[in-house]
Amino acid sequence: MFRPIADIKPGPSLGFTFDGSPMTARAGDTVAAALLANGIQACRQTPVSGAARGPYCMMGVCFDCLVVIDGVGNRQGCLVPLREGMRIETQAGRRHPDGGQS
Amino acid sequence: MIAINAIDQLAEPYDIAIVGAGPAGLAAAARAAELGLSVLLADENPAPGGQIYRAVTTTPVAKRDVLGEDYWKGGALVERLTKTTASYAPGCTVWSVAPDEEGGFELGLSLGGRARLISAGQIILATGAQERPFPIPGWTLPGVMTAGAAQIALKSSGLVPSGRTVIAGCGPLLYLLAGQLAAAGADIVAVLDTTPRRNWLSALPALPDFLRSPYLAKGLKLMAAARGKLSFRTGVTALAAQGADKVTGVTVTRGGKTETIACDALLLHHGVIPGINLSNAAGCAQHFDTVQHCWTPTVDDWFASSIPGIAIAGDGAGIGGAESAALRGEIAALDAVRRLGHLTEGQRDSHAAPARAELARSLRGRRFLDLLYRPAETFLAPPANETIICRCEEVTAGQIRDTASRLGVTGPNQMKAFLRCGMGPCQGRLCGPTVVELIAQVHGVSPADTGYYRLRPPVKPITLAELAALPPSEAAVKAVVR
Ligand code: FES
């Protein structure tokens, strides 16, 4: 889990939901950073064993930050900038190229 | 600078397409544009700077000394680019690079959920580095991250781990991060140093050069800052992350004794290695660098790859750090401009001379660091069978060793066919080096003799919706299916 540093530059915040719960984060955050800042550590379950995973590299390499964003699955949360009103969900089950879940 | 925010704003063909907006890509794009060429700089991240200068124009970290003076140098590189006519496309993924029929190249790009093929005369890959895989039992637990990940969260979002934090591994970036996080107010309960003591022996011959290098003063300052404030434990020979569905502690072995330290975040770092997926998939020859201990694209003095027209600049062609990356970008750009006929060889050489001199200076002492901080065998090829190696497909060290010895598998591509390691979405980025290491160990050969994954475009998964947006041309089929 992460928290903002003490003397962070003030900035506007954005509202979004994660698995239905309303949350806010700083404008400029990526989806993965916004989740970490809200105490969310796990954002997907693996297709093989169902184990919980969360962001590992934050730079587009590991794909452990995969989430469903506004109904589109398998998005790399660490590369997508957060937008107002985003509906973010846990990525569960087997990966389908177009985001469906099973 | 022309900002490209939608895929139909791309005004192809470009003289030069550059992939990656870290120091190498920024410098290459600026230099080529200053010389009057049309340039596209495509970058996956939302803002310029790469990872080392991540968010340098947008960071919410107000106190400059938290990130250190070197970080802010990235601002000048971005500013230089903004004064040119180069096109810059953030949030743009390049998933394929292939020669076209006219002697140029075709790039497969995705931006905002849409894909497109564009053409360019010359290509400079500046895709930088990634963290070396650090496979230990439990490294897939939420709460275990790379040191680089924590640094990115700090730079781009002003975030620090909120609970008890343990940092483990070795190398200059680890000590830098420890200092930065401490300055930012994180609760660092331990720094677990894995530097193998016998590395001093192999590194010693390179020491004189290091002593005359710019690294020395910087390094000593870093170490002093980190060590003064933090609880350092050296001689660490084994690590395991503990926890059920998130990390709750780390088990540490040193001097034959094992203890468990409770923590809420575990940050791992064993140095960085070139990100080679795009250059590998484009067909650029690669070799195993025995000093940096990693697969590296083979380049010449102008950072030209084995494929004429594709250059690889910056850490993606061997780790040299931010300063050297910018210089290598500059030099690669001059040669690309020369190849396009806008500079003579003589002009290229004289333009490049100052950058070359600087480059030699910036790389001095590197060898010492590479040898000193080379991770121990037990971290490169984990002995514990249950250690997950391929995070995507959840393939363990035991399975890989077993398949290598029982079924006589001698190379990573064959291993992929048996165990699916490297077939998940990360396409081997986090298992490739370890799979190679384990196979090499089982058969008693070197990683160089074992080879590496043969990669194919697209190097990032693209969706059916993106594919559907591509024209149904032969080129499109070739870019995606091989
Ligand atoms: S956290 Fe690794 S790809 Fe997003």
XYZ file of C-alpha atoms and ligand atoms in Angstrom:
588
model
C 0.000 0.000 0.000
C 1.111 3.502 -0.695
C 0.441 6.973 0.668
C 1.186 10.457 -0.642
C 4.378 12.106 0.637
C 3.951 14.883 3.156
C 4.678 17.875 0.905
C 3.049 16.708 -2.316
C 2.128 19.484 -4.768
C -1.599 20.101 -4.477
C -3.599 19.097 -7.539
C -7.123 18.250 -8.617
C -8.504 14.806 -7.793
C -10.578 12.432 -9.876
C -13.367 10.094 -8.836
C -13.517 6.467 -9.988
C -14.780 3.098 -8.798
C -12.930 -0.141 -8.122
C -15.163 -3.221 -8.058
C -18.024 -0.861 -7.358
C -16.478 1.055 -4.431
C -16.098 4.812 -5.011
C -12.533 6.150 -4.664
C -10.547 9.258 -5.524
C -6.970 9.807 -6.657
C -4.741 12.589 -7.898
C -5.190 13.698 -11.504
C -2.035 12.559 -13.298
C -1.929 9.158 -11.613
C -2.019 6.013 -13.693
C -4.771 3.522 -12.876
C -2.234 1.288 -11.072
C -0.926 4.191 -8.970
C -4.478 5.280 -8.133
C -5.286 1.783 -6.847
C -2.091 1.609 -4.774
C -2.866 5.017 -3.279
C -6.275 3.662 -2.237
C -4.812 0.668 -0.433
C -5.600 -1.811 -3.209
C -2.713 -4.231 -3.539
C -4.251 -7.000 -5.629
C -5.960 -6.125 -8.901
C -6.116 -9.442 -10.714
C -6.248 -13.188 -10.256
C -4.023 -15.371 -12.380
C -5.667 -17.547 -15.015
C -3.652 -20.615 -13.992
C -4.029 -20.883 -10.202
C -6.304 -17.955 -9.372
C -3.591 -16.392 -7.173
C -3.899 -12.699 -6.333
C -1.485 -10.355 -8.083
C -0.803 -6.654 -8.025
C 1.430 -4.206 -9.880
C 5.045 -5.391 -9.839
C 7.041 -3.210 -12.257
C 4.878 -0.106 -12.854
C 6.541 0.278 -16.253
C 4.621 -1.917 -18.641
C 6.856 -4.986 -18.414
C 5.206 -7.554 -16.103
C 1.445 -7.412 -16.943
C 0.573 -8.071 -13.296
C -1.394 -4.793 -13.179
C -4.019 -6.046 -15.624
C -7.522 -4.746 -14.842
C -10.862 -4.276 -16.559
C -11.452 -0.608 -17.380
C -14.941 0.518 -18.426
C -15.730 -3.021 -19.495
C -12.548 -3.554 -21.535
C -10.357 -6.250 -20.007
C -6.626 -6.878 -19.889
C -5.645 -3.212 -19.727
C -2.212 -2.488 -18.245
C -3.178 -0.271 -15.328
C 0.335 1.143 -15.002
C 0.191 2.602 -18.524
C -3.346 4.008 -18.534
C -3.864 7.498 -17.101
C -6.792 7.695 -14.648
C -9.864 9.551 -15.968
C -12.884 10.951 -14.110
C -15.626 8.365 -13.656
C -13.568 5.328 -14.707
C -15.083 1.990 -13.779
C -12.167 -0.256 -12.812
C -12.618 -3.912 -11.957
C -10.491 -6.852 -10.876
C -9.244 -8.862 -13.839
C -10.231 -12.437 -13.121
C -10.003 -15.720 -14.899
C -8.581 -16.632 -18.218
C -7.383 -13.883 -20.538
C -9.288 -13.269 -23.682
C -7.739 -10.991 -26.248
C -10.790 -8.763 -26.131
C -11.213 -8.562 -22.462
C -14.073 -10.923 -21.779
C -13.719 -12.975 -18.652
C -14.495 -16.577 -17.962
C 7.023 19.850 -30.998
C 3.817 18.410 -32.382
C 1.858 16.432 -29.803
C 0.075 13.421 -31.258
C -2.945 12.435 -29.192
C -4.913 10.328 -31.656
C -3.698 7.778 -34.147
C -5.117 9.573 -37.191
C -2.944 12.617 -36.410
C 0.144 10.685 -37.506
C 1.426 12.319 -40.685
C 3.444 9.487 -42.188
C 5.819 8.719 -43.728
C 8.445 9.952 -41.296
C 12.144 10.186 -42.088
C 12.990 8.707 -38.707
C 10.797 6.911 -36.183
C 12.134 6.626 -32.648
C 10.673 4.291 -30.057
C 10.953 5.355 -26.414
C 11.085 8.858 -24.905
C 13.741 8.311 -22.265
C 17.081 10.140 -22.473
C 18.226 8.284 -25.626
C 14.975 8.771 -27.524
C 14.590 12.402 -26.484
C 18.135 13.290 -27.546
C 17.887 11.344 -30.813
C 14.557 12.945 -31.730
C 15.757 16.440 -30.922
C 18.997 16.054 -32.854
C 17.365 14.627 -35.983
C 14.603 17.258 -35.949
C 17.147 20.056 -35.466
C 18.842 18.829 -38.631
C 15.571 19.286 -40.512
C 14.244 15.733 -40.699
C 10.691 14.659 -39.994
C 10.691 12.692 -36.769
C 8.168 10.619 -34.863
C 8.928 9.864 -31.226
C 6.514 7.193 -29.965
C 6.386 6.317 -26.272
C 4.234 3.992 -24.234
C 4.215 6.195 -21.149
C 1.894 9.123 -20.500
C 4.733 11.698 -20.228
C 8.302 12.058 -21.549
C 11.438 11.109 -19.590
C 11.531 7.319 -19.714
C 11.948 5.663 -16.338
C 15.024 7.514 -15.109
C 13.478 10.947 -15.765
C 9.985 9.623 -15.264
C 7.387 12.426 -14.999
C 10.143 15.063 -14.883
C 7.731 17.658 -16.317
C 4.723 16.591 -14.270
C 5.963 15.177 -10.954
C 4.033 16.244 -7.854
C 7.206 15.911 -5.743
C 7.795 19.537 -4.772
C 11.018 19.251 -2.753
C 13.802 18.958 -5.327
C 16.304 17.220 -3.071
C 13.996 14.216 -2.520
C 14.704 12.946 -6.039
C 18.244 14.325 -6.232
C 19.859 16.793 -8.622
C 20.551 14.211 -11.356
C 16.830 13.606 -11.822
C 16.074 17.195 -12.724
C 18.617 17.151 -15.564
C 15.956 15.330 -17.602
C 13.979 18.560 -17.822
C 16.514 20.085 -20.217
C 16.196 17.114 -22.587
C 12.425 17.485 -22.734
C 12.710 21.245 -23.192
C 15.128 20.785 -26.067
C 12.646 18.501 -27.814
C 9.715 20.863 -27.333
C 11.608 23.520 -29.320
C 11.834 21.259 -32.384
C 9.286 20.208 -35.015
C 9.402 16.540 -33.950
C 6.093 14.723 -33.452
C 5.746 13.164 -30.021
C 3.128 10.483 -29.371
C 2.683 9.558 -25.669
C 0.625 6.522 -24.686
C 1.594 4.955 -28.007
C 2.721 1.328 -28.110
C 4.943 0.107 -30.946
C 4.269 -3.609 -31.356
C 6.093 -4.377 -34.571
C 8.985 -3.121 -36.694
C 9.662 -4.712 -40.072
C 11.378 -3.739 -43.327
C 9.040 -2.639 -46.131
C 9.459 -3.061 -49.883
C 10.916 0.413 -50.467
C 14.003 0.006 -48.285
C 12.343 1.650 -45.302
C 10.366 0.246 -42.420
C 6.841 -0.349 -41.349
C 5.831 0.146 -37.730
C 2.760 -1.288 -36.069
C 1.416 1.202 -33.524
C -1.477 1.346 -31.081
C -2.786 4.554 -29.567
C -6.041 5.069 -27.691
C -7.284 1.569 -28.482
C -6.678 1.817 -32.241
C -3.890 0.272 -34.293
C -2.207 1.536 -37.448
C 0.762 0.728 -39.668
C 3.001 3.643 -40.606
C 6.218 3.869 -42.587
C 9.555 5.465 -41.756
C 12.931 5.590 -43.480
C 15.082 4.870 -40.440
C 14.355 3.417 -37.024
C 15.983 4.146 -33.695
C 14.929 1.832 -30.881
C 15.402 3.556 -27.540
C 13.333 1.235 -25.422
C 15.685 1.355 -22.465
C 16.100 -1.081 -19.651
C 13.965 -3.222 -17.415
C 14.707 -4.653 -14.000
C 16.596 -7.918 -14.039
C 14.226 -10.699 -12.914
C 14.678 -11.393 -9.179
C 12.966 -14.757 -8.709
C 12.625 -15.782 -5.066
C 9.875 -17.812 -3.416
C 6.889 -15.496 -2.959
C 7.991 -12.759 -5.383
C 4.568 -12.875 -7.047
C 2.723 -11.820 -3.853
C 0.966 -8.456 -3.948
C 3.146 -6.000 -2.048
C 6.366 -7.334 -3.582
C 7.519 -4.922 -6.272
C 10.669 -3.894 -8.036
C 12.630 -1.008 -6.593
C 12.051 0.722 -9.907
C 8.291 0.405 -9.425
C 8.483 2.214 -6.090
C 10.641 4.874 -7.701
C 8.086 5.340 -10.478
C 5.258 5.665 -7.927
C 7.317 8.322 -6.137
C 8.319 10.272 -9.241
C 5.042 10.223 -11.101
C 2.509 10.199 -8.272
C 4.342 11.367 -5.139
C 3.562 8.054 -3.417
C 5.673 6.061 -0.951
C 4.976 2.642 0.571
C 2.799 3.267 3.619
C 3.869 0.468 5.926
C 7.060 -1.269 7.009
C 9.238 -1.457 3.926
C 12.146 -3.775 3.196
C 14.504 -3.157 0.277
C 16.580 -6.094 -0.973
C 19.215 -6.716 -3.625
C 22.250 -4.745 -4.740
C 23.468 -2.091 -7.131
C 23.659 1.707 -7.336
C 19.948 2.105 -8.129
C 19.053 0.213 -4.967
C 21.050 2.589 -2.794
C 19.665 5.549 -4.699
C 16.107 4.370 -4.128
C 16.756 3.695 -0.443
C 17.974 7.277 -0.079
C 15.062 8.725 -2.049
C 12.425 6.777 -0.141
C 14.013 7.664 3.188
C 14.076 11.347 2.195
C 10.421 11.077 1.202
C 9.499 9.760 4.636
C 9.022 6.025 4.017
C 9.484 3.624 6.941
C 12.397 1.492 5.748
C 12.909 -1.247 8.324
C 15.833 -2.956 6.558
C 18.079 -2.832 3.505
C 19.165 -6.399 2.705
C 22.330 -6.294 0.621
C 22.972 -9.339 -1.575
C 26.295 -8.166 -3.072
C 28.366 -11.391 -3.178
C 31.581 -10.800 -1.245
C 33.698 -12.649 -3.796
C 32.615 -10.236 -6.505
C 35.267 -7.899 -5.108
C 37.887 -10.261 -6.534
C 36.571 -10.113 -10.092
C 35.795 -6.399 -9.869
C 39.154 -5.347 -8.427
C 41.052 -5.085 -11.739
C 38.439 -2.555 -12.889
C 38.807 -0.468 -9.736
C 41.430 2.055 -10.984
C 39.125 3.188 -13.778
C 36.249 3.494 -11.348
C 38.346 5.627 -9.035
C 38.789 8.159 -11.841
C 35.132 8.060 -12.842
C 32.222 10.387 -12.185
C 30.463 7.442 -10.525
C 32.792 7.465 -7.576
C 31.848 10.723 -5.906
C 28.200 10.165 -6.664
C 28.300 6.584 -5.431
C 30.050 7.442 -2.202
C 27.518 10.161 -1.518
C 24.662 7.752 -2.149
C 26.094 5.086 0.090
C 26.832 7.531 2.867
C 23.317 8.953 2.698
C 21.678 5.543 2.653
C 23.913 3.861 5.220
C 23.880 6.679 7.701
C 20.147 6.542 8.166
C 19.193 2.985 7.374
C 19.616 -0.480 8.814
C 21.887 -2.226 6.303
C 22.422 -5.986 6.449
C 25.111 -7.290 4.152
C 26.076 -10.779 3.044
C 22.504 -11.890 2.297
C 22.545 -15.283 0.559
C 18.850 -16.227 0.384
C 15.501 -14.455 0.473
C 11.883 -15.572 0.462
C 8.752 -13.432 0.601
C 6.161 -14.678 3.097
C 2.391 -14.258 3.079
C -0.821 -15.851 1.839
C -2.488 -13.291 -0.409
C -0.088 -10.417 0.203
C 3.412 -10.032 1.551
C 3.649 -10.048 5.352
C 7.352 -10.661 5.812
C 10.641 -11.649 4.288
C 12.856 -14.533 5.349
C 16.544 -13.673 5.147
C 19.567 -15.922 5.281
C 22.965 -14.449 6.086
C 26.028 -16.037 7.613
C 24.157 -19.370 7.698
C 21.429 -17.949 9.964
C 17.836 -17.354 8.915
C 15.410 -14.781 10.330
C 12.057 -13.371 9.268
C 11.465 -9.647 9.129
C 7.815 -8.546 9.169
C 6.967 -6.064 6.426
C 4.122 -4.635 4.340
C 6.174 -3.956 1.231
C 9.214 -5.711 -0.204
C 11.155 -3.932 -2.947
C 13.557 -6.016 -5.025
C 16.435 -4.919 -7.244
C 19.273 -6.755 -8.948
C 20.252 -4.150 -11.471
C 18.745 -3.472 -14.868
C 19.134 -5.260 -18.185
C 18.345 -4.102 -21.724
C 14.721 -4.451 -22.797
C 15.284 -6.506 -25.920
C 11.816 -7.655 -26.951
C 11.304 -5.204 -29.790
C 14.841 -5.464 -31.191
C 14.749 -9.260 -30.892
C 11.366 -9.488 -32.652
C 12.588 -7.118 -35.371
C 15.348 -9.648 -36.048
C 18.325 -7.651 -34.729
C 21.204 -9.964 -33.744
C 21.741 -10.401 -29.991
C 24.624 -11.701 -27.930
C 25.235 -12.539 -24.294
C 27.267 -9.802 -22.582
C 29.388 -11.619 -20.005
C 30.303 -8.490 -18.014
C 26.754 -7.174 -17.638
C 25.519 -10.770 -17.624
C 22.553 -10.273 -19.927
C 21.381 -10.617 -23.525
C 22.152 -7.495 -25.499
C 21.599 -6.459 -29.114
C 24.810 -6.375 -31.119
C 25.563 -2.838 -32.336
C 28.474 -1.041 -33.983
C 30.132 2.271 -33.074
C 27.125 4.189 -34.399
C 24.709 1.925 -32.493
C 23.540 0.412 -35.764
C 22.080 -3.080 -35.312
C 22.614 -6.052 -37.622
C 19.665 -4.784 -39.690
C 20.719 -1.771 -41.774
C 18.428 1.145 -40.901
C 17.638 0.025 -37.357
C 19.804 1.573 -34.659
C 19.500 0.838 -30.948
C 20.429 3.678 -28.644
C 20.580 3.944 -24.870
C 20.300 1.211 -22.271
C 18.387 -1.012 -24.701
C 21.775 -1.745 -26.298
C 23.716 -2.258 -23.048
C 23.425 -0.561 -19.681
C 25.291 2.734 -19.441
C 22.991 5.003 -17.465
C 21.012 8.132 -18.293
C 23.858 10.412 -19.294
C 25.387 7.914 -21.681
C 21.955 7.081 -23.082
C 21.368 10.663 -24.196
C 24.797 10.752 -25.861
C 24.200 7.441 -27.586
C 20.858 8.761 -28.840
C 22.598 11.817 -30.247
C 25.219 9.714 -32.043
C 22.681 7.226 -33.430
C 20.571 10.108 -34.767
C 23.557 11.590 -36.626
C 24.183 8.282 -38.354
C 20.498 7.884 -39.253
C 20.554 11.364 -40.798
C 23.696 10.394 -42.711
C 22.043 7.209 -43.987
C 19.183 9.311 -45.310
C 21.699 11.410 -47.242
C 21.360 14.633 -45.255
C 24.891 14.532 -43.830
C 28.162 13.357 -45.312
C 30.297 10.933 -43.370
C 32.671 13.734 -42.545
C 29.900 15.991 -41.267
C 28.486 13.168 -39.196
C 31.868 12.433 -37.668
C 32.588 16.022 -36.743
C 29.120 16.539 -35.266
C 29.546 13.366 -33.238
C 33.042 14.072 -31.928
C 32.062 16.042 -28.799
C 29.364 13.504 -27.877
C 31.849 10.656 -28.310
C 34.332 12.246 -25.955
C 31.606 12.788 -23.372
C 30.389 9.237 -23.859
C 33.773 7.747 -23.074
C 33.896 9.821 -19.908
C 30.371 8.876 -18.867
C 31.034 5.141 -19.251
C 34.306 5.105 -17.334
C 34.045 2.999 -14.193
C 30.931 1.181 -15.374
C 32.728 -2.147 -15.644
C 33.621 -2.089 -11.968
C 29.979 -1.602 -10.988
C 28.820 -4.318 -13.395
C 31.247 -6.849 -11.944
C 30.786 -5.857 -8.317
C 26.990 -5.971 -8.402
C 26.562 -9.050 -10.537
C 23.925 -11.076 -8.671
C 24.982 -14.368 -7.085
C 24.287 -17.607 -8.942
C 21.641 -18.541 -6.365
C 19.559 -15.515 -7.377
C 20.142 -15.970 -11.117
C 19.161 -19.661 -11.025
C 17.040 -20.126 -7.880
C 17.727 -23.399 -6.022
C 14.249 -23.680 -4.416
C 12.099 -25.781 -6.745
C 8.859 -24.035 -5.787
C 10.112 -20.620 -6.971
C 7.880 -19.320 -9.744
C 10.016 -18.384 -12.743
C 7.420 -17.548 -15.394
C 5.028 -15.254 -13.542
C 2.446 -15.283 -16.346
C 2.065 -19.036 -16.769
C 3.172 -19.888 -13.210
C 5.974 -22.246 -14.203
C 8.379 -23.141 -11.389
C 12.149 -23.606 -11.221
C 11.567 -27.282 -10.404
C 9.503 -27.829 -13.563
C 12.117 -26.138 -15.726
C 15.024 -28.078 -14.213
C 13.079 -31.303 -14.488
C 12.146 -30.717 -18.126
C 15.710 -29.739 -18.975
C 17.219 -32.858 -17.431
C 14.542 -35.535 -17.916
C 13.415 -34.542 -21.393
C 16.787 -33.267 -22.475
C 15.543 -29.782 -23.372
C 18.562 -27.661 -24.217
C 17.094 -24.312 -25.285
C 14.493 -21.775 -24.155
C 12.330 -22.070 -27.289
C 11.912 -25.793 -26.814
C 11.203 -25.187 -23.112
C 8.456 -22.784 -24.148
C 6.810 -25.498 -26.220
C 6.842 -27.921 -23.274
C 5.926 -25.661 -20.357
C 4.398 -22.518 -21.900
C 6.983 -20.382 -20.033
C 7.371 -17.142 -21.958
C 4.004 -17.534 -23.692
C 2.021 -15.242 -21.375
C 1.391 -11.547 -21.998
C 4.839 -10.394 -20.769
C 6.340 -12.522 -23.530
C 9.269 -13.749 -21.512
C 10.410 -10.350 -20.255
C 10.428 -11.612 -16.655
C 11.299 -15.281 -17.158
C 13.617 -15.370 -20.187
C 16.913 -14.656 -18.397
C 16.135 -17.148 -15.602
C 14.916 -19.904 -17.932
C 18.195 -19.564 -19.852
C 20.183 -19.649 -16.624
C 18.424 -22.782 -15.322
C 18.842 -24.691 -18.599
C 22.503 -23.678 -18.746
C 23.031 -24.865 -15.177
C 21.395 -28.262 -15.766
C 23.499 -28.922 -18.856
C 26.691 -27.342 -17.546
C 26.953 -24.842 -20.399
C 26.994 -21.039 -20.541
C 23.913 -18.834 -21.051
C 25.504 -17.738 -24.343
C 25.436 -21.345 -25.584
C 21.869 -21.804 -24.381
C 20.438 -18.977 -26.484
C 17.395 -16.838 -25.847
C 13.707 -16.836 -26.801
C 13.094 -16.154 -30.478
C 10.434 -13.458 -30.359
C 7.804 -12.523 -32.896
C 5.669 -9.450 -33.364
C 3.371 -8.236 -31.974
C 5.662 -7.709 -28.958
C 2.711 -6.471 -26.895
C -0.688 -8.150 -27.012
C -3.064 -6.305 -29.312
C -6.806 -6.682 -29.119
C -9.140 -7.924 -31.823
C -10.688 -4.449 -31.926
C -7.257 -2.953 -32.661
C -6.582 -5.581 -35.294
C -9.938 -4.930 -36.913
C -8.937 -1.275 -37.371
C -5.946 -2.306 -39.515
C -6.345 -2.264 -43.296
C -6.740 -5.832 -44.622
C -3.436 -5.556 -46.500
C -0.686 -8.081 -46.883
C 1.608 -5.855 -44.827
C -0.862 -5.856 -41.957
C -1.063 -9.622 -41.948
C 2.743 -9.869 -42.039
C 3.111 -7.428 -39.143
C 0.888 -9.467 -36.884
C 1.223 -13.083 -37.967
C 4.570 -14.690 -38.636
S 2.861 -3.153 -13.216
Fe 4.069 -4.295 -14.576
S 3.062 -3.995 -16.452
Fe 1.968 -2.725 -15.142
